[in-house]
Short mmCIF file of N, CA and C in Angstrom, two decimals:
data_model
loop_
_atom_site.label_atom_id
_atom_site.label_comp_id
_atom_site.label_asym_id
_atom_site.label_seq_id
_atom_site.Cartn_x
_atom_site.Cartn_y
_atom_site.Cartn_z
N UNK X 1 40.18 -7.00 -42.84
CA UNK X 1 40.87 -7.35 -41.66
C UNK X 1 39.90 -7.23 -40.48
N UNK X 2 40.37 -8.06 -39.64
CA UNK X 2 39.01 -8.35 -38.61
C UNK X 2 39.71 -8.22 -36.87
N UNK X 3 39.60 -6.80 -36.32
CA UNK X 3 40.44 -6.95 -35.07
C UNK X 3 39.28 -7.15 -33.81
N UNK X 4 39.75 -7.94 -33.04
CA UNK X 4 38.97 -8.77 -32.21
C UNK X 4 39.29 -7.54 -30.77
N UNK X 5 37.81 -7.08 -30.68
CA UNK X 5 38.29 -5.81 -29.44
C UNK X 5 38.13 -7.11 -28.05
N UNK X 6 38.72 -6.99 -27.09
CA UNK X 6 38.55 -7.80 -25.41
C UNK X 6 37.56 -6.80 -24.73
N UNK X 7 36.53 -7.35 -23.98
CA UNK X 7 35.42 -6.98 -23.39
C UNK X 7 35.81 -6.93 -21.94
N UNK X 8 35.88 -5.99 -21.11
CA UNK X 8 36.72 -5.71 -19.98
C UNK X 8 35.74 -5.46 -18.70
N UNK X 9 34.55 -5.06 -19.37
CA UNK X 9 33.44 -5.37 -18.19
C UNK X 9 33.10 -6.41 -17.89
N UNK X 10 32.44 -6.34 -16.36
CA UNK X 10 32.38 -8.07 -15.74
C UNK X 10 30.94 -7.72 -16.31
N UNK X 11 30.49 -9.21 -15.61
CA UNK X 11 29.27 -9.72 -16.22
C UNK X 11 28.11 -8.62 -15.74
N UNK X 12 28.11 -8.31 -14.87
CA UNK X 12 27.45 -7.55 -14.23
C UNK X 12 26.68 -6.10 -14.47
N UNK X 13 27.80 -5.65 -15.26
CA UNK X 13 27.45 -4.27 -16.20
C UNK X 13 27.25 -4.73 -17.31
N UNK X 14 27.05 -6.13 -17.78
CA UNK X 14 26.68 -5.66 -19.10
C UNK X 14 25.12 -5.98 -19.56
N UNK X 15 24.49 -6.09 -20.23
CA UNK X 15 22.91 -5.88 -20.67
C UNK X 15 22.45 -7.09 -20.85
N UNK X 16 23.09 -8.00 -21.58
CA UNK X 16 22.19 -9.72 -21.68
C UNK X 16 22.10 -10.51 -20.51
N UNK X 17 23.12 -10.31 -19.78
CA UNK X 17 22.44 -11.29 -18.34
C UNK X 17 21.19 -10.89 -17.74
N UNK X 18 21.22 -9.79 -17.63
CA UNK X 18 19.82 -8.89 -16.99
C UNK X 18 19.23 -8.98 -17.83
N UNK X 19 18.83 -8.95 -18.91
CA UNK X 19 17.39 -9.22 -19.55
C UNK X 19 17.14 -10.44 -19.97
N UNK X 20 17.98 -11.26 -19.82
CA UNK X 20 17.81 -12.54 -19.89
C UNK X 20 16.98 -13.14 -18.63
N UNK X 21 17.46 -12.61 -17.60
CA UNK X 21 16.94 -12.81 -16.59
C UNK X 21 15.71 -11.93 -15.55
N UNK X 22 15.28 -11.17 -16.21
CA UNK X 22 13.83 -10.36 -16.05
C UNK X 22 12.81 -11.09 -16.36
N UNK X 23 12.91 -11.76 -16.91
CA UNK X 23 11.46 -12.56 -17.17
C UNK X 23 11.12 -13.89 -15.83
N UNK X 24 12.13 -14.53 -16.23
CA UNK X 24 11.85 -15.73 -15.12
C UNK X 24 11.50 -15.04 -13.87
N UNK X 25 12.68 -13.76 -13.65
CA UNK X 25 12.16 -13.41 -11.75
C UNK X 25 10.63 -12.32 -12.01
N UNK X 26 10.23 -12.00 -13.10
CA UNK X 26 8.74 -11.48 -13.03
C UNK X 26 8.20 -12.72 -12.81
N UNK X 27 8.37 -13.70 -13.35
CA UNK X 27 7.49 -15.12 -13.26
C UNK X 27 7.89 -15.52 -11.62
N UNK X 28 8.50 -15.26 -11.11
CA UNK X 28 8.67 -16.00 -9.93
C UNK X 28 7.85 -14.87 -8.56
N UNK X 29 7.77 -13.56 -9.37
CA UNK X 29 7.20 -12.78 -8.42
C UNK X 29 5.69 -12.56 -8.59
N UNK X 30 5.25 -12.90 -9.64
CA UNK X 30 3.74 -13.08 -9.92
C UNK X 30 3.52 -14.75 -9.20
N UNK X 31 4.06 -15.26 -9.47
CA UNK X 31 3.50 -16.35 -8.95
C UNK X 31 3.62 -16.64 -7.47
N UNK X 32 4.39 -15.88 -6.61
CA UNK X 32 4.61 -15.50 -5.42
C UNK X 32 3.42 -14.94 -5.17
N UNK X 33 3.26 -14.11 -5.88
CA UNK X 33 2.02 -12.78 -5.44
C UNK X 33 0.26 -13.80 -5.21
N UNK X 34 0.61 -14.52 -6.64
CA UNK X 34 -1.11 -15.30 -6.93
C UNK X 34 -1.09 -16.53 -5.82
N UNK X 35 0.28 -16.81 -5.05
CA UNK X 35 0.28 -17.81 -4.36
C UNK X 35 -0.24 -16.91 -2.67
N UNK X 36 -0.11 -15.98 -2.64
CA UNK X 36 -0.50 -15.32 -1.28
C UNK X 36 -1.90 -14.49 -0.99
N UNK X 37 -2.23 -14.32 -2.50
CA UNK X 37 -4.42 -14.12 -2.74
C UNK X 37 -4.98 -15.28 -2.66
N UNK X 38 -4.03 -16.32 -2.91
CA UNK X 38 -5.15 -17.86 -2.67
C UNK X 38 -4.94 -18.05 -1.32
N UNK X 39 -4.40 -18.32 -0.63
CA UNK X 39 -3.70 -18.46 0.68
C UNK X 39 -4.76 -17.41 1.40
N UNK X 40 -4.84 -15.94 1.20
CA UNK X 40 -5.14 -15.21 2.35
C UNK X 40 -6.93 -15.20 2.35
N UNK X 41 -7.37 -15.79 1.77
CA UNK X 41 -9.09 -16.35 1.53
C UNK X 41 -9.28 -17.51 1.60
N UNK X 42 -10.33 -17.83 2.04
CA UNK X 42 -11.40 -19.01 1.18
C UNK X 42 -12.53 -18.37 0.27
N UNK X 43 -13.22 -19.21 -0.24
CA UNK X 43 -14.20 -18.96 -1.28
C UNK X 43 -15.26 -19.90 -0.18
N UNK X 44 -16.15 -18.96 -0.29
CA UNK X 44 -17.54 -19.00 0.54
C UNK X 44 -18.12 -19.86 -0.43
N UNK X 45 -17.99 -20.16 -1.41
CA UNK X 45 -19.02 -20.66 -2.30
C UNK X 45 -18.76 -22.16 -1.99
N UNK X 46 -18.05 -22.89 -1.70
CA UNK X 46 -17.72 -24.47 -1.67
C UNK X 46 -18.66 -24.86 -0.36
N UNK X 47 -19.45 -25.47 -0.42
CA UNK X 47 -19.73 -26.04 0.74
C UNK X 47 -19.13 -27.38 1.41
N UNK X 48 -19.16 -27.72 2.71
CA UNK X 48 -18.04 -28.72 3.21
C UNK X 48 -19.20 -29.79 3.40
N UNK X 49 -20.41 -29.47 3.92
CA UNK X 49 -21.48 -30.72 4.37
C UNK X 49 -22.60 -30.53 3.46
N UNK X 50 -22.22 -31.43 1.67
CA UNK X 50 -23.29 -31.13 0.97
C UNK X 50 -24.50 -31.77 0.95
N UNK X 51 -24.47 -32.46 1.91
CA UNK X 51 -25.63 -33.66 2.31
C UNK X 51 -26.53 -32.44 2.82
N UNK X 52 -25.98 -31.95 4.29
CA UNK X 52 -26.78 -31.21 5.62
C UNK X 52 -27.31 -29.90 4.19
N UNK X 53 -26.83 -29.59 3.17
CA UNK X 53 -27.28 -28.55 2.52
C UNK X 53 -28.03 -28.81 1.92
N UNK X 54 -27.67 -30.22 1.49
CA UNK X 54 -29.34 -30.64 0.71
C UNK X 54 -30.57 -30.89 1.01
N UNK X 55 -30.41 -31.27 2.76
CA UNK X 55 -31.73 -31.34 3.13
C UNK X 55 -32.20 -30.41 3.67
N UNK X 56 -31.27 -28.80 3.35
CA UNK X 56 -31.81 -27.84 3.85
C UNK X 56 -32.45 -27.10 2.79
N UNK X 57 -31.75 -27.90 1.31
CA UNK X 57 -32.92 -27.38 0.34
C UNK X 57 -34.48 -27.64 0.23
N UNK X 58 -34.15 -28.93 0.41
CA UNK X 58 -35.73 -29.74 0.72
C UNK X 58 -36.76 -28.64 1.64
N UNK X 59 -36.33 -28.48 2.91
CA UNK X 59 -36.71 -27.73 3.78
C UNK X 59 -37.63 -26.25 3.11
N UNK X 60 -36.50 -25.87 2.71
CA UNK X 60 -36.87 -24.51 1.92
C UNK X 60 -38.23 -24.44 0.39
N UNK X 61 -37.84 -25.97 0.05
CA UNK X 61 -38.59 -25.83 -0.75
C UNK X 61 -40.11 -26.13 0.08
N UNK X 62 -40.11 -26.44 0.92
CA UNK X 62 -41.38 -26.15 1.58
C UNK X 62 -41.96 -25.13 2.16
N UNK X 63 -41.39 -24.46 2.26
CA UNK X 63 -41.50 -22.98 2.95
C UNK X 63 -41.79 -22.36 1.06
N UNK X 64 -41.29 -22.36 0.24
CA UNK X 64 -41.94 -21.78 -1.07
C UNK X 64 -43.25 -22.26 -1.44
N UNK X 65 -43.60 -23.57 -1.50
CA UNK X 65 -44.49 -24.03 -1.61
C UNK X 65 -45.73 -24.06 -0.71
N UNK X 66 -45.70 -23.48 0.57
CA UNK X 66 -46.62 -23.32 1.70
C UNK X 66 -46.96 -21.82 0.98
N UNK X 67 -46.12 -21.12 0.66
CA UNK X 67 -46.27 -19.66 0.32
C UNK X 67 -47.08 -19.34 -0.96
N UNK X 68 -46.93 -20.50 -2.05
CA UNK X 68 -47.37 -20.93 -3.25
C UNK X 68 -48.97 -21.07 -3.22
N UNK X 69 -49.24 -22.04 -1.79
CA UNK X 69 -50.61 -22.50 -1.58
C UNK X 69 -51.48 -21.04 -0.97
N UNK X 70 -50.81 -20.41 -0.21
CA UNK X 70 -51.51 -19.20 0.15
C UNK X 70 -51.41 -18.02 -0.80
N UNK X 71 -50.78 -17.89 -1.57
CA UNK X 71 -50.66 -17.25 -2.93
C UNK X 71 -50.04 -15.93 -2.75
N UNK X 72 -48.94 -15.78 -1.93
CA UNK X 72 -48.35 -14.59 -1.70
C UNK X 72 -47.67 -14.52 -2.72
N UNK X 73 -47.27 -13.27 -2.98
CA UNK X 73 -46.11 -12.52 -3.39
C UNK X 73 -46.17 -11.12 -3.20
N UNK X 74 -45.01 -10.27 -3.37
CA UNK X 74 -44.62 -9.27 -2.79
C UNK X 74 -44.22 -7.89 -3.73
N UNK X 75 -44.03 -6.98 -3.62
CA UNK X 75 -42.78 -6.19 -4.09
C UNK X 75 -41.76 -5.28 -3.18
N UNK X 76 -40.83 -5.58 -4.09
CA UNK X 76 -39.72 -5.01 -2.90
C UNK X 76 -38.82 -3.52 -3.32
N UNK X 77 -38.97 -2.87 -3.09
CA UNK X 77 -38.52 -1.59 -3.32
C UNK X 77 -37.15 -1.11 -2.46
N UNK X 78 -36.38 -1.05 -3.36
CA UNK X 78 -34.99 -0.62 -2.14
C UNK X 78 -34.35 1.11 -2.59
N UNK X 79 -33.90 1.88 -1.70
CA UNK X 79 -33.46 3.02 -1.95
C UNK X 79 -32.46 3.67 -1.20
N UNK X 80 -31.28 3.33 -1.82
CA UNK X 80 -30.14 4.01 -0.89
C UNK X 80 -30.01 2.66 0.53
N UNK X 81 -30.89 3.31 1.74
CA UNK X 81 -30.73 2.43 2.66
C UNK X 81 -31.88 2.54 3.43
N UNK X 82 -32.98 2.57 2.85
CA UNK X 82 -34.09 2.27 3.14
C UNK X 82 -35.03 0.80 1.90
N UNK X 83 -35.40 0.11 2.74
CA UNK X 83 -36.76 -0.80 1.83
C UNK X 83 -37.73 -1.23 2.33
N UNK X 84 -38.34 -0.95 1.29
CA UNK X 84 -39.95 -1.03 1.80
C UNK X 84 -40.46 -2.24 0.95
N UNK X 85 -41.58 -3.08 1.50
CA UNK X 85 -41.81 -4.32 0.57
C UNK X 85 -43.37 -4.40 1.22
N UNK X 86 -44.45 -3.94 -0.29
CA UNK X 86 -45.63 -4.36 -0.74
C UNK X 86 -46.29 -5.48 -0.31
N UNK X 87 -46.93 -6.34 0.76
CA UNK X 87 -47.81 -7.06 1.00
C UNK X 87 -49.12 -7.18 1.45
N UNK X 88 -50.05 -7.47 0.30
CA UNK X 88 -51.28 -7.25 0.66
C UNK X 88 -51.81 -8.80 1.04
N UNK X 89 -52.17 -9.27 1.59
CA UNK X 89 -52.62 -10.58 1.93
C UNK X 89 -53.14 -10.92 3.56
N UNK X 90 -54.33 -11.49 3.46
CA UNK X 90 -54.99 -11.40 4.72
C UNK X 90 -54.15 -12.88 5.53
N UNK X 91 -53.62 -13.56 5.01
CA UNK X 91 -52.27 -14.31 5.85
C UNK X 91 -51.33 -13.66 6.45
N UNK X 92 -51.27 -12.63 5.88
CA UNK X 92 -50.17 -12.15 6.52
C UNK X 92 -50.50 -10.72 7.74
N UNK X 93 -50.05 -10.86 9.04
CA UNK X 93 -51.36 -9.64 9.66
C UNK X 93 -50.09 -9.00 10.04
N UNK X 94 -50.68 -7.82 9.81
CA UNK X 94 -49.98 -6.04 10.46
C UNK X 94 -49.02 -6.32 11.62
N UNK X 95 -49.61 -7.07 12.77
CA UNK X 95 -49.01 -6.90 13.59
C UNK X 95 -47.58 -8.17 13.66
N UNK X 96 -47.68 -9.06 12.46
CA UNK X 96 -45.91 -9.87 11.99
C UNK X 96 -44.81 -9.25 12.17
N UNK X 97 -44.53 -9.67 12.07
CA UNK X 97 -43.10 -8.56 11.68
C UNK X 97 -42.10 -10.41 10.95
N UNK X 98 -41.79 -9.02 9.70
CA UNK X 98 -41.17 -9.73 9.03
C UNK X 98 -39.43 -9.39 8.78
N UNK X 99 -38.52 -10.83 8.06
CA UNK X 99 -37.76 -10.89 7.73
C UNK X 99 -36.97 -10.93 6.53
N UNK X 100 -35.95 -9.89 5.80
CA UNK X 100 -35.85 -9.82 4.32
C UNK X 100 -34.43 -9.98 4.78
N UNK X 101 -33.95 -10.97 3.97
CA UNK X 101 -32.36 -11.53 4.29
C UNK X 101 -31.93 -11.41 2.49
N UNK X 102 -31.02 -10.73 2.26
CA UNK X 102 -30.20 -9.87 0.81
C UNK X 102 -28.62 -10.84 1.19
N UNK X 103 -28.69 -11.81 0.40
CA UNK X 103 -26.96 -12.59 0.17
C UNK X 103 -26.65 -11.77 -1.20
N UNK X 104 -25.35 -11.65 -0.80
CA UNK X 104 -24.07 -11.40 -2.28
C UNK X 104 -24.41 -12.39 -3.24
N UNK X 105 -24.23 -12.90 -4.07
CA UNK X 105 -24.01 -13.69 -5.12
C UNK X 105 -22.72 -14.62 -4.61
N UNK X 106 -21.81 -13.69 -4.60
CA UNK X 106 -20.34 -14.52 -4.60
C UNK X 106 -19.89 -13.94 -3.68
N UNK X 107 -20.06 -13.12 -2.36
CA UNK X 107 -19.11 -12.66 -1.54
C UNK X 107 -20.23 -12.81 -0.01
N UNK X 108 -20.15 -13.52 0.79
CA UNK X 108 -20.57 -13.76 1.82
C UNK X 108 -20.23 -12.56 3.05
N UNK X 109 -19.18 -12.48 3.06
CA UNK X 109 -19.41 -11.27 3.57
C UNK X 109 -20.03 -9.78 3.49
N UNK X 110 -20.25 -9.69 2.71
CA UNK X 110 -21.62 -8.64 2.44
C UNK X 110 -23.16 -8.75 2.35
N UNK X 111 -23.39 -10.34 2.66
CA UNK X 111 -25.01 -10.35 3.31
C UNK X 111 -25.70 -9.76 4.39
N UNK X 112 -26.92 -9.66 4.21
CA UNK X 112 -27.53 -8.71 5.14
C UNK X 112 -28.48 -9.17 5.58
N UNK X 113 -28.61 -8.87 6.46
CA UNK X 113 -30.61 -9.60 7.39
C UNK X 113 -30.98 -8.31 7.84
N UNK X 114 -32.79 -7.95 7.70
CA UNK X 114 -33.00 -6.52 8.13
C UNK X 114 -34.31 -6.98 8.72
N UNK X 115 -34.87 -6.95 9.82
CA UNK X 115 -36.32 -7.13 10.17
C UNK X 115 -37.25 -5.89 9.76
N UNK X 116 -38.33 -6.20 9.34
CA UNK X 116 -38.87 -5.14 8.86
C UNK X 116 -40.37 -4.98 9.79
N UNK X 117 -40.92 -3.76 9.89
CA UNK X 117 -41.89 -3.77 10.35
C UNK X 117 -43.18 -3.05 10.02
N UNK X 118 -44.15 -3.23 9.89
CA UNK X 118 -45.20 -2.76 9.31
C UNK X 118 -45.43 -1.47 9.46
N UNK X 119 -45.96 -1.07 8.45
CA UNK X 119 -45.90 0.48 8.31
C UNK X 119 -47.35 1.19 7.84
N UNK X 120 -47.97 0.33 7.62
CA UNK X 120 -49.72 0.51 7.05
C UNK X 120 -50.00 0.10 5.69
N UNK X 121 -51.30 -0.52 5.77
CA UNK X 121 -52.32 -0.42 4.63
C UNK X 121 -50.95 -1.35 3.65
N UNK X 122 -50.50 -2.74 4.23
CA UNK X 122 -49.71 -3.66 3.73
C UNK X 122 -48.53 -3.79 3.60
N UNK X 123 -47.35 -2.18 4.01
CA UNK X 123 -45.87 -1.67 3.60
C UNK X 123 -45.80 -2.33 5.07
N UNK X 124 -44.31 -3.03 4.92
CA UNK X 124 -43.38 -3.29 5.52
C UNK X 124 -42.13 -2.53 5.19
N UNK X 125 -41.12 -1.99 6.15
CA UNK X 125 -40.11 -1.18 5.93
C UNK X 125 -39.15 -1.67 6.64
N UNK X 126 -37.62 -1.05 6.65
CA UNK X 126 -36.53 -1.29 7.18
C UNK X 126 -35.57 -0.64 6.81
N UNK X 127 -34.23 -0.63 7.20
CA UNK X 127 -32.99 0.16 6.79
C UNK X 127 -32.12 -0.54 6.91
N UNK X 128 -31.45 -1.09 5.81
CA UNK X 128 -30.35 -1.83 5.15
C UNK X 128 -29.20 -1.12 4.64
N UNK X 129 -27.49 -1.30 4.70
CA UNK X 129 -26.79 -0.63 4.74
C UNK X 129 -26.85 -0.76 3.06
N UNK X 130 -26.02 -0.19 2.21
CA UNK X 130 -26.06 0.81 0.91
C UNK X 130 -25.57 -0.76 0.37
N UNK X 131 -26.14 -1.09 -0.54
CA UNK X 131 -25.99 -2.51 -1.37
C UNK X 131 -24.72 -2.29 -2.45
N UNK X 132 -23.52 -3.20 -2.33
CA UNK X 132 -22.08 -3.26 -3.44
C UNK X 132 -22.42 -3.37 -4.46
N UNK X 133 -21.90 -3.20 -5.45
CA UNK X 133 -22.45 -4.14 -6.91
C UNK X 133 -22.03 -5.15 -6.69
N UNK X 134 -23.30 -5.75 -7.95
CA UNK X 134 -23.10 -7.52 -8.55
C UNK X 134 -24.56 -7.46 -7.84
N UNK X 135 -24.83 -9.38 -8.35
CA UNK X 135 -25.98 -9.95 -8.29
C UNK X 135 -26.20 -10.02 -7.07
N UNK X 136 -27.64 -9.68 -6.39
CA UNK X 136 -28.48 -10.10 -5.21
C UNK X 136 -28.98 -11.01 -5.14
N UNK X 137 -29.28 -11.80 -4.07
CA UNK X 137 -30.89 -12.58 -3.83
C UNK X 137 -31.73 -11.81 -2.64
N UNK X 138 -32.93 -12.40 -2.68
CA UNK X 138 -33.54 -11.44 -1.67
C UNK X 138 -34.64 -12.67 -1.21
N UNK X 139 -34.31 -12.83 -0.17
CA UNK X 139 -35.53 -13.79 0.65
C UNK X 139 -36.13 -12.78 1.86
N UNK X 140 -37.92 -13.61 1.69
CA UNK X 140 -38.64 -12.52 2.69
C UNK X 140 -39.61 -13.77 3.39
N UNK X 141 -39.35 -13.49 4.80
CA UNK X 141 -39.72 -14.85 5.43
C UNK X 141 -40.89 -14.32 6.83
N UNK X 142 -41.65 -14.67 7.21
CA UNK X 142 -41.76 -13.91 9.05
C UNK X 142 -41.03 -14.53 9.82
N UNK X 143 -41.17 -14.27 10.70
CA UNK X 143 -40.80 -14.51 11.71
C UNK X 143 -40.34 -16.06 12.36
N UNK X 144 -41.70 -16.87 12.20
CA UNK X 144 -41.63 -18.20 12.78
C UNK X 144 -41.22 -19.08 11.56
N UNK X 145 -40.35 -18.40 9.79
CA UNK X 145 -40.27 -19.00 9.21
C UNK X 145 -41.08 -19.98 8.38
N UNK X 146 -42.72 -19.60 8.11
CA UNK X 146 -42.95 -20.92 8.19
C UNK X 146 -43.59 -20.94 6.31
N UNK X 147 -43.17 -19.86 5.82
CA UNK X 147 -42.84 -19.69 4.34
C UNK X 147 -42.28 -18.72 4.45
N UNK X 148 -41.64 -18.84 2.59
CA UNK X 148 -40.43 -17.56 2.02
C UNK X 148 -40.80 -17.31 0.52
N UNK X 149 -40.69 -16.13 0.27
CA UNK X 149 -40.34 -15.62 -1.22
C UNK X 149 -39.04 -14.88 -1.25
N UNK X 150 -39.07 -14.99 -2.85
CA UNK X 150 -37.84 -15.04 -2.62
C UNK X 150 -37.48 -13.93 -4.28
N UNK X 151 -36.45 -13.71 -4.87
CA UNK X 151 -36.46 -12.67 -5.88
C UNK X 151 -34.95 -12.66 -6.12
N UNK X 152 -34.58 -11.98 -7.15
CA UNK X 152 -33.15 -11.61 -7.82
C UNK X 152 -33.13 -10.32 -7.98
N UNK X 153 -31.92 -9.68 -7.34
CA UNK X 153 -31.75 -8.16 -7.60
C UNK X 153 -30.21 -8.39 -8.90
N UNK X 154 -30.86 -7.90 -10.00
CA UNK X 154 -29.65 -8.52 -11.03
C UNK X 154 -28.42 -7.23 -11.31
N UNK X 155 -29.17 -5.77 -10.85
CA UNK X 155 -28.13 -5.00 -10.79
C UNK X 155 -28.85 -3.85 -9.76
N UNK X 156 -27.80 -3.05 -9.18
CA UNK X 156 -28.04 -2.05 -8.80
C UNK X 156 -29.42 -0.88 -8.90
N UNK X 157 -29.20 -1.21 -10.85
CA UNK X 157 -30.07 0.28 -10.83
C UNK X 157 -31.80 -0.64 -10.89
N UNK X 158 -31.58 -1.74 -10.22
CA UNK X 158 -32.98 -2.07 -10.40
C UNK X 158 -33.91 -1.73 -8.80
N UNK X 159 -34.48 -1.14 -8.86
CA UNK X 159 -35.09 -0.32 -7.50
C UNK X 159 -36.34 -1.49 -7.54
N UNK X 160 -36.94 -1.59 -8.08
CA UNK X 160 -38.20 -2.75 -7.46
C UNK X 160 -38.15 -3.95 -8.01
N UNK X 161 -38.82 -5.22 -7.16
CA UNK X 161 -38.62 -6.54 -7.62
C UNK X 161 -39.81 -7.09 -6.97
N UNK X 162 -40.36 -7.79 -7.70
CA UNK X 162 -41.52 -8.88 -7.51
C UNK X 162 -41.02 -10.60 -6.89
N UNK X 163 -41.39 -10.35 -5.25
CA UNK X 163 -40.57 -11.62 -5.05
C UNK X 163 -41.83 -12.58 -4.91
N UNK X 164 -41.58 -13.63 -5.39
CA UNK X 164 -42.45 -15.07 -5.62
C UNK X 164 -41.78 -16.12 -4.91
N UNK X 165 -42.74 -16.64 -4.61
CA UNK X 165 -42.39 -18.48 -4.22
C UNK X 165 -41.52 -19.28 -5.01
N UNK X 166 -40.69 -19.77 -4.84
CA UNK X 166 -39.32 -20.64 -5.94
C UNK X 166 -39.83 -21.69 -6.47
N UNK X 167 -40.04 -21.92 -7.24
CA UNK X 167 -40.70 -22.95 -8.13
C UNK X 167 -39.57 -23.97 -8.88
#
């Protein structure tokens, strides 16, 4: 014999509407959420004028290649928030003062420009604020720009780097 009990709670107290319906409103609140991290950035990485960037590669690659012909290269030593960078070369004189510009990889707002200034017998020095993780670049230019080397800092625990002309 089969007695049929009547269910006297409203919909409200009972358990399958609500878990039926937990999923879609997680889906509607994640996608709320991923819709307001895209929204509250841009990505530095897109450029808008890829022409004006290309002929600023050109540019640059002359400034490596001027650097190429005089046969510089460097080393660059960073510590905490001091760096010091190795140049021995009679092109380059004591009294320059040079420029070491450190971009993020992927986050533009954490690039750095530090002028550095001679310190003897070829050291150039400076004080740069404490480097984030992830990948570096490291360009080292003087003053009037008129070559650059250039280098990859690939992690943190790497304290010296040999920067060369970009080939």
């Amino acid at each position: 014999m089969y007695v049929e009990v009547e269910d006297t709670k409203p919909w409200y107290k009972q358990f399958w509407p609500w878990a039926l319906m937990v999923m879609p409103a997680t889906a509607v609140v994640a996608g709320l959420y991923t819709y307001s991290l895209a929204a509250s950035g841009s990505s530095g990485l897109v450029v808008d004028d890829y022409y004006k960037a290309g002929k600023a590669i050109n540019r640059s690659m002359e400034k490596s290649q001027k650097a190429a012909a005089l046969g510089l290269h460097a080393n660059l030593a960073v510590n905490d928030s001091a760096v010091r960078i190795l140049l021995d070369h009679v092109a380059v004189q004591p009294e320059q003062t040079l420029t070491l510009s450190l971009y993020h990889a992927t986050i533009p707002g954490r690039d750095q420009t530090v002028t550095l200034t001679h310190s003897g017998a070829g050291m150039w020095s400076g004080q740069i604020q404490p480097l984030s993780a992830g990948k570096w670049f490291a360009h080292l230019l003087p003053v009037d720009q008129s070559w650059r080397l250039e280098g990859v800092i690939p992690t943190l625990e790497t304290v010296t780097l040999e920067l060369q002309p970009a080939m």
